[in-house]
Amino acid sequence: TTSSFEQRFINTPDSLALTTIIIPGLTLITDNYEKEKDYAFEILQLKHKFPLAMQTKSKALFEEIFAEDFVFRADHEFFNREDYINDRINGTWQIDTVKYQNLALQIFGDKAVLTYKNMLDGTDDYGKPNIEYYSWADIYVRENGDWKILSCFNIDSRMEYK
C-alpha cells in the first residue's frame, strides 16, 4: 500500500503572536488534514502556554496544561508532575524570550508527538544572562476531552553566556 500522509505548515494564529514567545507555526504530518487541523491548533495553544507558565511560575497554569501522569526527562533529570511543577515555580532563573523552530506534529488518535527546537533568552539561577538551546520530543494526550502535555523529553541542550 502507499502512504497518503501529507505535510502542511500551519501558521500561528495572531492571538498567539507575542513578542516574548515566538512560535512561527508547525508542520502537521497527517493523512486527514481536515480532521486533525483543529487538534493541531489546540496543541499549538498548549505549546504557547508552557513558556508562559515558566515565565510567570504559575502553578495553576502548569496544572492546567499537564496531564495527570505528566513526566519530564532530560540528562540526569527525571520529574513526575508534582516535582516538576514545584521545581519550576521555585526556580530562581528568569526566561525573557522563547523562540521555537522546526515544529513537527503527528497525531495518533488521542495521542500526539511534537518535535521541535527552542531557544530561551534569560538569566541563570545566579542572575547571569544566558541563551539556552534545546531539542525536544513531547507527547500529548486527550484527557477529559482536552489536549494535555503528557511528557517532555529533552533530546539535546547547550547554554551560552552573554
Coordinates of C-alpha atoms in Angstrom, one line a residue:
T1 CA 0.0 0.0 0.0
T2 CA 1.1 3.6 -0.5
S3 CA 1.0 6.2 2.3
S4 CA -1.3 9.1 1.9
F5 CA 0.4 11.2 4.5
E6 CA 1.0 14.9 3.7
Q7 CA 2.8 17.7 5.4
R8 CA 1.1 21.1 5.8
F9 CA 2.5 24.1 7.5
I10 CA 0.1 25.8 9.9
N11 CA 0.7 29.4 10.8
T12 CA 0.4 30.5 14.3
P13 CA -2.8 32.5 14.9
D14 CA -2.3 36.2 15.6
S15 CA -3.7 35.7 19.1
L16 CA -0.6 33.7 20.0
A17 CA 1.9 36.0 18.3
L18 CA 3.5 37.6 21.4
T19 CA 7.0 39.1 21.2
T20 CA 8.3 37.1 24.2
I21 CA 7.1 33.7 22.9
I22 CA 7.7 33.2 19.2
I23 CA 6.1 30.2 17.5
P24 CA 6.1 30.6 13.7
G25 CA 3.8 27.6 13.2
L26 CA 4.2 23.9 12.8
T27 CA 4.3 21.2 10.2
L28 CA 1.4 18.8 10.6
I29 CA 2.1 15.4 9.2
T30 CA -1.3 13.8 8.5
D31 CA -3.4 11.7 6.3
N32 CA -6.5 13.6 7.4
Y33 CA -5.8 17.3 7.5
E34 CA -9.4 18.5 7.8
K35 CA -10.0 16.2 10.9
E36 CA -6.6 17.0 12.6
K37 CA -6.1 20.7 11.9
D38 CA -8.2 21.8 14.9
Y39 CA -6.3 19.4 17.1
A40 CA -3.1 20.9 15.8
F41 CA -4.3 24.4 16.8
E42 CA -5.2 23.2 20.3
I43 CA -1.7 21.7 20.7
L44 CA -0.1 24.9 19.4
Q45 CA -2.1 26.8 22.1
L46 CA -0.7 24.4 24.8
K47 CA 2.8 24.9 23.4
H48 CA 2.3 28.6 23.8
K49 CA 1.1 28.3 27.4
F50 CA 4.1 26.2 28.5
P51 CA 6.6 29.1 28.4
L52 CA 4.0 31.4 29.9
A53 CA 3.9 29.1 32.9
M54 CA 7.7 29.1 33.0
Q55 CA 7.8 32.9 32.8
T56 CA 5.1 33.5 35.4
K57 CA 6.0 30.5 37.6
S58 CA 2.2 29.9 37.8
K59 CA 1.3 26.6 39.5
A60 CA -2.3 26.9 38.2
L61 CA -1.1 27.3 34.6
F62 CA 1.2 24.3 34.9
E63 CA -1.7 22.2 36.3
E64 CA -3.9 23.3 33.5
I65 CA -1.6 22.2 30.7
F66 CA -0.1 19.0 32.2
A67 CA -1.8 15.6 32.1
E68 CA -2.3 13.8 35.4
D69 CA 0.6 11.4 34.6
F70 CA 3.0 14.0 33.3
V71 CA 6.7 13.2 33.3
F72 CA 9.8 15.2 32.3
R73 CA 13.1 13.6 31.3
A74 CA 16.4 15.2 30.5
D75 CA 20.1 14.3 31.1
H76 CA 20.4 13.4 34.8
E77 CA 16.8 14.7 35.4
F78 CA 13.5 12.9 35.9
F79 CA 10.5 14.6 37.4
N80 CA 6.9 13.5 37.9
R81 CA 4.2 16.1 37.6
E82 CA 4.2 17.4 41.2
D83 CA 8.0 17.5 41.4
Y84 CA 8.4 19.3 38.1
I85 CA 5.9 21.9 38.9
N86 CA 7.5 22.6 42.3
D87 CA 10.9 22.8 40.7
R88 CA 9.8 25.3 38.1
I89 CA 7.7 27.6 40.3
N90 CA 10.6 27.8 42.9
G91 CA 13.3 28.4 40.3
T92 CA 15.5 31.5 40.6
W93 CA 16.2 31.7 36.9
Q94 CA 14.3 34.0 34.5
I95 CA 13.0 33.4 31.0
D96 CA 12.6 36.6 28.9
T97 CA 12.1 35.3 25.4
V98 CA 11.4 31.9 23.9
K99 CA 11.7 31.2 20.2
Y100 CA 10.6 27.9 18.7
Q101 CA 11.6 26.4 15.3
N102 CA 11.2 23.2 13.3
L103 CA 8.0 22.2 15.0
A104 CA 6.6 18.9 13.5
L105 CA 3.4 17.3 14.8
Q106 CA 1.8 13.9 14.1
I107 CA -1.5 12.9 15.7
F108 CA -2.3 9.3 16.5
G109 CA -5.9 9.3 17.7
D110 CA -5.9 10.5 21.2
K111 CA -2.1 10.9 21.4
A112 CA 0.3 13.2 19.5
V113 CA 4.0 13.6 19.1
L114 CA 5.6 17.1 18.7
T115 CA 9.3 17.5 18.0
Y116 CA 11.0 20.9 17.9
K117 CA 13.9 23.1 18.9
N118 CA 13.7 26.2 21.0
M119 CA 16.0 29.0 22.3
L120 CA 15.5 30.6 25.7
D121 CA 16.9 34.0 26.4
G122 CA 17.1 34.9 30.1
T123 CA 19.2 34.6 33.2
D124 CA 20.5 31.6 35.1
D125 CA 20.0 30.8 38.9
Y126 CA 22.7 33.4 39.7
G127 CA 21.3 36.2 37.6
K128 CA 23.8 35.9 34.8
P129 CA 22.4 36.5 31.3
N130 CA 22.4 33.4 29.0
I131 CA 20.9 31.8 26.0
E132 CA 19.9 28.2 26.1
Y133 CA 19.3 25.9 23.1
Y134 CA 17.1 22.8 23.3
S135 CA 15.8 20.0 21.1
W136 CA 12.6 18.2 22.4
A137 CA 10.1 15.5 21.8
D138 CA 6.8 16.0 23.6
I139 CA 3.9 13.6 23.9
Y140 CA 0.3 15.0 24.1
V141 CA -2.8 13.1 25.2
R142 CA -6.5 13.8 25.2
E143 CA -7.6 13.9 28.8
N144 CA -11.3 14.5 29.6
G145 CA -11.8 15.9 26.1
D146 CA -8.8 18.4 26.2
W147 CA -5.3 18.0 24.9
K148 CA -2.7 18.0 27.7
I149 CA 1.1 17.6 27.8
L150 CA 1.8 14.0 28.9
S151 CA 5.6 14.1 28.7
C152 CA 8.6 16.2 27.7
F153 CA 11.9 14.6 26.6
N154 CA 14.9 16.8 26.3
I155 CA 17.0 15.4 23.4
D156 CA 19.8 17.8 23.4
S157 CA 20.8 21.1 25.1
R158 CA 23.5 23.7 25.5
M159 CA 23.9 27.1 27.1
E160 CA 25.9 30.1 26.2
Y161 CA 26.6 33.1 28.5
K162 CA 26.2 36.6 27.0

